[in-house]
PDB file of C-alpha atoms in Angstrom:
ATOM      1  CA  UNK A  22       7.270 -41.266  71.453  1.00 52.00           C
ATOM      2  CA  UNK A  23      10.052 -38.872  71.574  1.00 53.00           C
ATOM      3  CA  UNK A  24       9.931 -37.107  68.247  1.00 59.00           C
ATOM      4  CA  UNK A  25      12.380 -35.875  65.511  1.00 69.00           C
ATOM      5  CA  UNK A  26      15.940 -37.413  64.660  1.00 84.00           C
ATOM      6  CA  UNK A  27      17.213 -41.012  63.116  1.00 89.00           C
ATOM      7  CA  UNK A  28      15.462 -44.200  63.719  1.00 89.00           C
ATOM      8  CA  UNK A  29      15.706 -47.904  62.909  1.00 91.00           C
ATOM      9  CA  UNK A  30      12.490 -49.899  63.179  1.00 93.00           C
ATOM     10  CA  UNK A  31      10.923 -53.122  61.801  1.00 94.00           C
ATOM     11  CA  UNK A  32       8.211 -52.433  59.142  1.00 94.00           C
ATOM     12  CA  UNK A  33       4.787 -53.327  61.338  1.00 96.00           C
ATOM     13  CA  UNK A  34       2.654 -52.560  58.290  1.00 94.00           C
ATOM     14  CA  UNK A  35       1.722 -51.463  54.887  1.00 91.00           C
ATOM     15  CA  UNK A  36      -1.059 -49.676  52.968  1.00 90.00           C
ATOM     16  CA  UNK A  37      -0.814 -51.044  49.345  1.00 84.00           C
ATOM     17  CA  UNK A  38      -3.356 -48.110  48.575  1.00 88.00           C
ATOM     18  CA  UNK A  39      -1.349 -45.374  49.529  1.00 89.00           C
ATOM     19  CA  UNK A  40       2.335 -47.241  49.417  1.00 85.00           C
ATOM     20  CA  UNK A  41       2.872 -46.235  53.408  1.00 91.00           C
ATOM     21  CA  UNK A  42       3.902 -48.490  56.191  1.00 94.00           C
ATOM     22  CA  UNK A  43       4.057 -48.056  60.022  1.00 95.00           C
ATOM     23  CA  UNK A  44       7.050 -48.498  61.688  1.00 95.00           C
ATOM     24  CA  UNK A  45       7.550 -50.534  64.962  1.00 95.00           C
ATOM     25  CA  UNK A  46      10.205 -49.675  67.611  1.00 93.00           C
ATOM     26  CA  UNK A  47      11.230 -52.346  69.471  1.00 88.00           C
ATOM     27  CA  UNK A  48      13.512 -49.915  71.582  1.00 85.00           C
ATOM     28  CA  UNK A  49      10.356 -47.842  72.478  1.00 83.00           C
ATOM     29  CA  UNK A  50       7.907 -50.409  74.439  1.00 86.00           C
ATOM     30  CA  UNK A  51       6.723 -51.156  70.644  1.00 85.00           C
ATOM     31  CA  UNK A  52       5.445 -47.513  69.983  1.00 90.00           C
ATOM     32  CA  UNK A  53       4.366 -47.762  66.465  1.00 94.00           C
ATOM     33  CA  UNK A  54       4.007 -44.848  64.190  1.00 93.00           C
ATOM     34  CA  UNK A  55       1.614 -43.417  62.002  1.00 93.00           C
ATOM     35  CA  UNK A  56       1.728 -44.343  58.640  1.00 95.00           C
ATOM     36  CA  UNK A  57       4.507 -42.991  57.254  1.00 94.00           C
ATOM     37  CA  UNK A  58       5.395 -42.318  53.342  1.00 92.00           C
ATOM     38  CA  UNK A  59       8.885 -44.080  51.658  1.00 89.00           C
ATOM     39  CA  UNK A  60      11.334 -42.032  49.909  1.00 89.00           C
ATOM     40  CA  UNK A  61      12.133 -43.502  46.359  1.00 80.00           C
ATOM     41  CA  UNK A  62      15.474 -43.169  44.705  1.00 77.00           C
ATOM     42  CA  UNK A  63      15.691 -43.885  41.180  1.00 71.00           C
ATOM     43  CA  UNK A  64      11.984 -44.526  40.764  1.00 69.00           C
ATOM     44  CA  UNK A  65      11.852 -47.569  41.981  1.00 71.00           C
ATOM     45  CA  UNK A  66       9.638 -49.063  44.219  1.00 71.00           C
ATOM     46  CA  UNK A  67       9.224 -52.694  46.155  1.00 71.00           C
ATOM     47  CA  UNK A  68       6.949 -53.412  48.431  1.00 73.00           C
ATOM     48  CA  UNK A  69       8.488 -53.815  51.907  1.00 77.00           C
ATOM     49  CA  UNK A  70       8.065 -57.529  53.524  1.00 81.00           C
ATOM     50  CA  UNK A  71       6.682 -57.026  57.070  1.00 88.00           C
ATOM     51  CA  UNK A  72       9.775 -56.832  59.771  1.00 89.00           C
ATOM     52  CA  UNK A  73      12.170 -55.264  57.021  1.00 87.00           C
ATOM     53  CA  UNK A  74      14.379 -53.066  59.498  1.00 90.00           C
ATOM     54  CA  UNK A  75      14.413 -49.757  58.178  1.00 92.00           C
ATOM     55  CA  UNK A  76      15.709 -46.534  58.452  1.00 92.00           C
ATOM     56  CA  UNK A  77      13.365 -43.546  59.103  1.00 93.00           C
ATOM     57  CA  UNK A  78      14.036 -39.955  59.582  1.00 93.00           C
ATOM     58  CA  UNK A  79      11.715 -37.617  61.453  1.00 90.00           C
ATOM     59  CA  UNK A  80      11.028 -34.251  61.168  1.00 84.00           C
ATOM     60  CA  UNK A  81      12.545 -31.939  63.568  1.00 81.00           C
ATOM     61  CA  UNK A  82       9.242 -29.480  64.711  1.00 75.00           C
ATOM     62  CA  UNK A  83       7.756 -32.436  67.204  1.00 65.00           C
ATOM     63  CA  UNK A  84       5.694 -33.937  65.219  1.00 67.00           C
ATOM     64  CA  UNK A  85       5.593 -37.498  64.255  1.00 77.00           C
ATOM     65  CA  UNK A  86       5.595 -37.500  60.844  1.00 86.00           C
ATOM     66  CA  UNK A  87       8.889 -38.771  58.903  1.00 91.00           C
ATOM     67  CA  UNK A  88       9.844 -40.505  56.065  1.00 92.00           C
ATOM     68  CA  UNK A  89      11.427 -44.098  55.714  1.00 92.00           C
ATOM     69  CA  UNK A  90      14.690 -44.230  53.873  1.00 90.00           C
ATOM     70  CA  UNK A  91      14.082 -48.177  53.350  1.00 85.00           C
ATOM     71  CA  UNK A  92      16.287 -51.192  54.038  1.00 83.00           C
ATOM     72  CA  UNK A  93      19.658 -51.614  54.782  1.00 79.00           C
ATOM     73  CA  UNK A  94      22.601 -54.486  54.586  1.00 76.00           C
ATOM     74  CA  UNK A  95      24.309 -55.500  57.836  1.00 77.00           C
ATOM     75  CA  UNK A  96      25.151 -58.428  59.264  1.00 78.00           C
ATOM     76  CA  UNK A  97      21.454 -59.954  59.853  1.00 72.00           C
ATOM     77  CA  UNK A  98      20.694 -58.841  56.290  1.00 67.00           C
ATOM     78  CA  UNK A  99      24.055 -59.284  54.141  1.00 68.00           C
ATOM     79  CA  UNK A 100      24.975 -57.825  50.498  1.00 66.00           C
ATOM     80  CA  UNK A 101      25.004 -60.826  48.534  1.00 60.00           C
ATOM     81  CA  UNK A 102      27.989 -61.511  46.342  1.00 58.00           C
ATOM     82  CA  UNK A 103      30.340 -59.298  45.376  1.00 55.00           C
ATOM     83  CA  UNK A 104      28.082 -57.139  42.209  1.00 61.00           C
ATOM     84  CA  UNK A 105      28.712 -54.284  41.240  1.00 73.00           C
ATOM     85  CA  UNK A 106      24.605 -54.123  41.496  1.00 78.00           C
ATOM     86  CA  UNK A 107      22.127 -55.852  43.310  1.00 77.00           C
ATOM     87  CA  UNK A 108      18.757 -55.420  43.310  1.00 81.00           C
ATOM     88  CA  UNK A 109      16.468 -57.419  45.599  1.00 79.00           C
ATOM     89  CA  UNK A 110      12.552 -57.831  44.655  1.00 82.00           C
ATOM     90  CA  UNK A 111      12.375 -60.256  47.111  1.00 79.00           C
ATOM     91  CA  UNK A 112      11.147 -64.540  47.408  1.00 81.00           C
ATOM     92  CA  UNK A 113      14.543 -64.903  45.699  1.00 82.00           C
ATOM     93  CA  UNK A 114      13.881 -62.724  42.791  1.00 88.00           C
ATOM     94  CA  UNK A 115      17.350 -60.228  42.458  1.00 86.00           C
ATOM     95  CA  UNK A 116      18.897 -58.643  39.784  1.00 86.00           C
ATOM     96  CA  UNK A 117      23.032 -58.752  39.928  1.00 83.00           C
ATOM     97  CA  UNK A 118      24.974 -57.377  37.305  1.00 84.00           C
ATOM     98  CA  UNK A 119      28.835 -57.422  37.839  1.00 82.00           C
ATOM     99  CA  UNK A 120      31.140 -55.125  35.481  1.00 77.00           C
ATOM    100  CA  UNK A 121      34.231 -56.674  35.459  1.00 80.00           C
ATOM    101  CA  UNK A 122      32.577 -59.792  33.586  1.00 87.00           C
ATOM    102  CA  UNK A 123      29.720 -57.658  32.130  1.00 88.00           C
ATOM    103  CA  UNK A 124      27.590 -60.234  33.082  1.00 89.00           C
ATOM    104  CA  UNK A 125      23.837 -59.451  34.234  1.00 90.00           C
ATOM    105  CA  UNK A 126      21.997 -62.209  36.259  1.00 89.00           C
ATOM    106  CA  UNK A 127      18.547 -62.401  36.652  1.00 91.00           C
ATOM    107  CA  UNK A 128      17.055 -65.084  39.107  1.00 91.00           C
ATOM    108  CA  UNK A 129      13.190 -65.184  39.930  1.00 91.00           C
ATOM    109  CA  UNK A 130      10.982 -68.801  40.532  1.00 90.00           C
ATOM    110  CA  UNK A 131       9.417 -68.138  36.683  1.00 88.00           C
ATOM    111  CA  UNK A 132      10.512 -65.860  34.104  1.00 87.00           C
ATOM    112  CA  UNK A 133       8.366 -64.366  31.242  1.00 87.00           C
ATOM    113  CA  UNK A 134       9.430 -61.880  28.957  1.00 85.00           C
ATOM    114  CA  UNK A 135       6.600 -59.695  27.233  1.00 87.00           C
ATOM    115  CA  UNK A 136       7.104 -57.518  24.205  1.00 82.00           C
ATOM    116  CA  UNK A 137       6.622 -53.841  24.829  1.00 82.00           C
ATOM    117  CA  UNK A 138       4.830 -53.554  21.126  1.00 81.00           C
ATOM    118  CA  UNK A 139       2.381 -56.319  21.755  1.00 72.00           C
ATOM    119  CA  UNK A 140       3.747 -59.021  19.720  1.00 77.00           C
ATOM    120  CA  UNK A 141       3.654 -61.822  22.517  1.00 79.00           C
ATOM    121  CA  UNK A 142       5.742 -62.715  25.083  1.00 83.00           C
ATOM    122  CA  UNK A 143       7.249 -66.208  25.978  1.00 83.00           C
ATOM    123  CA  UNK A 144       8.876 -67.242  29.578  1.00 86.00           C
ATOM    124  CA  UNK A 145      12.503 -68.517  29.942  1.00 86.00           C
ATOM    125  CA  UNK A 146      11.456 -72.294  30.095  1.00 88.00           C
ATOM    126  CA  UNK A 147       9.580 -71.971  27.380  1.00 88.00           C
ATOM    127  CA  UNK A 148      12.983 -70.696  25.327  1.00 89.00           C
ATOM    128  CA  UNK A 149      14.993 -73.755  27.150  1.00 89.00           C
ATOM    129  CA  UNK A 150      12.889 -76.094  25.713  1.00 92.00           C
ATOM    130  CA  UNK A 151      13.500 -74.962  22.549  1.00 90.00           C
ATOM    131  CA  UNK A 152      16.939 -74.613  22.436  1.00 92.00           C
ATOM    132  CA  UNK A 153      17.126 -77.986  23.683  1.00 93.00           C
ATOM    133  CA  UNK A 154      14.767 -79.284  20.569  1.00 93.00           C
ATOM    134  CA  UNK A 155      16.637 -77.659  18.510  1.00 93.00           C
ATOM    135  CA  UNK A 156      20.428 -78.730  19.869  1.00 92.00           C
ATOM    136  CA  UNK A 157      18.727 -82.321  19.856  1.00 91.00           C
ATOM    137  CA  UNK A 158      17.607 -82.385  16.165  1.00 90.00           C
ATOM    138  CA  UNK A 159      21.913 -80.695  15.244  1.00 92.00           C
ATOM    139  CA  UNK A 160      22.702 -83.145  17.056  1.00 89.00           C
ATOM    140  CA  UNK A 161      20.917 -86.026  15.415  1.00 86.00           C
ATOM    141  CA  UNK A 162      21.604 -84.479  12.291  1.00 71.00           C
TER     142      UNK A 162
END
């Protein structure tokens, strides 16, 4: 594999143990690297889905290590919306918050919500429910 320089690769796969992937290079014959660390920004961290195209830089002296930058949104993989921020955690879980409306949207299959100070926690259906009991009893009332 010719080393050093700017890549783009599919994420062939990942080391929950360590949090380092491989990369594949389609471009290459399918030359896969070593496993290779991710740089963080922010602190966060999400587990990469397996053929996530990716960004990786490698070092300059020859050798193969690098690091991978992480995803990025194009036309096969679109910014969704118009936010000011999106975070995906992906199977449809996101966080967008838009600041012209100040409005913060969270979307995930199940949300619970658990108390930092260990005084319980409750989900979001659990809070629907009830609010609708008690709209239903105001409005019998």
């Amino acid at each position: 594999m010719d080393k050093g320089g700017n890549r783009i690769g599919t994420i062939n796969s990942f080391d929950k143990e360590t949090g380092m992937a491989s990369v594949l290079y389609n471009d290459r014959d399918g030359d896969v690297t070593q496993m290779l660390p991710f740089a963080t920004f922010n602190g966060e961290y999400k587990v990469p889905e397996t053929g996530a195209k990716v960004l990786v830089v490698h070092l300059s002296n020859g050798s193969e290590m690098g690091i991978i930058l992480g995803t990025y949104w194009n036309e096969g993989n679109p910014a969704r919306g118009h936010s000011t921020y999106h975070k995906h955690l992906g199977e449809g879980a996101s966080f967008d918050y838009n600041a012209g409306t100040g409005v913060l949207n969270i979307s995930a299959g199940h949300l619970e919500f658990t108390s930092a100070d260990d005084n319980g926690s409750f989900t979001a259906a659990g809070l629907m429910a009830d609010i609708r009991a008690i709209k239903k009893r105001l409005d019998m009332a």
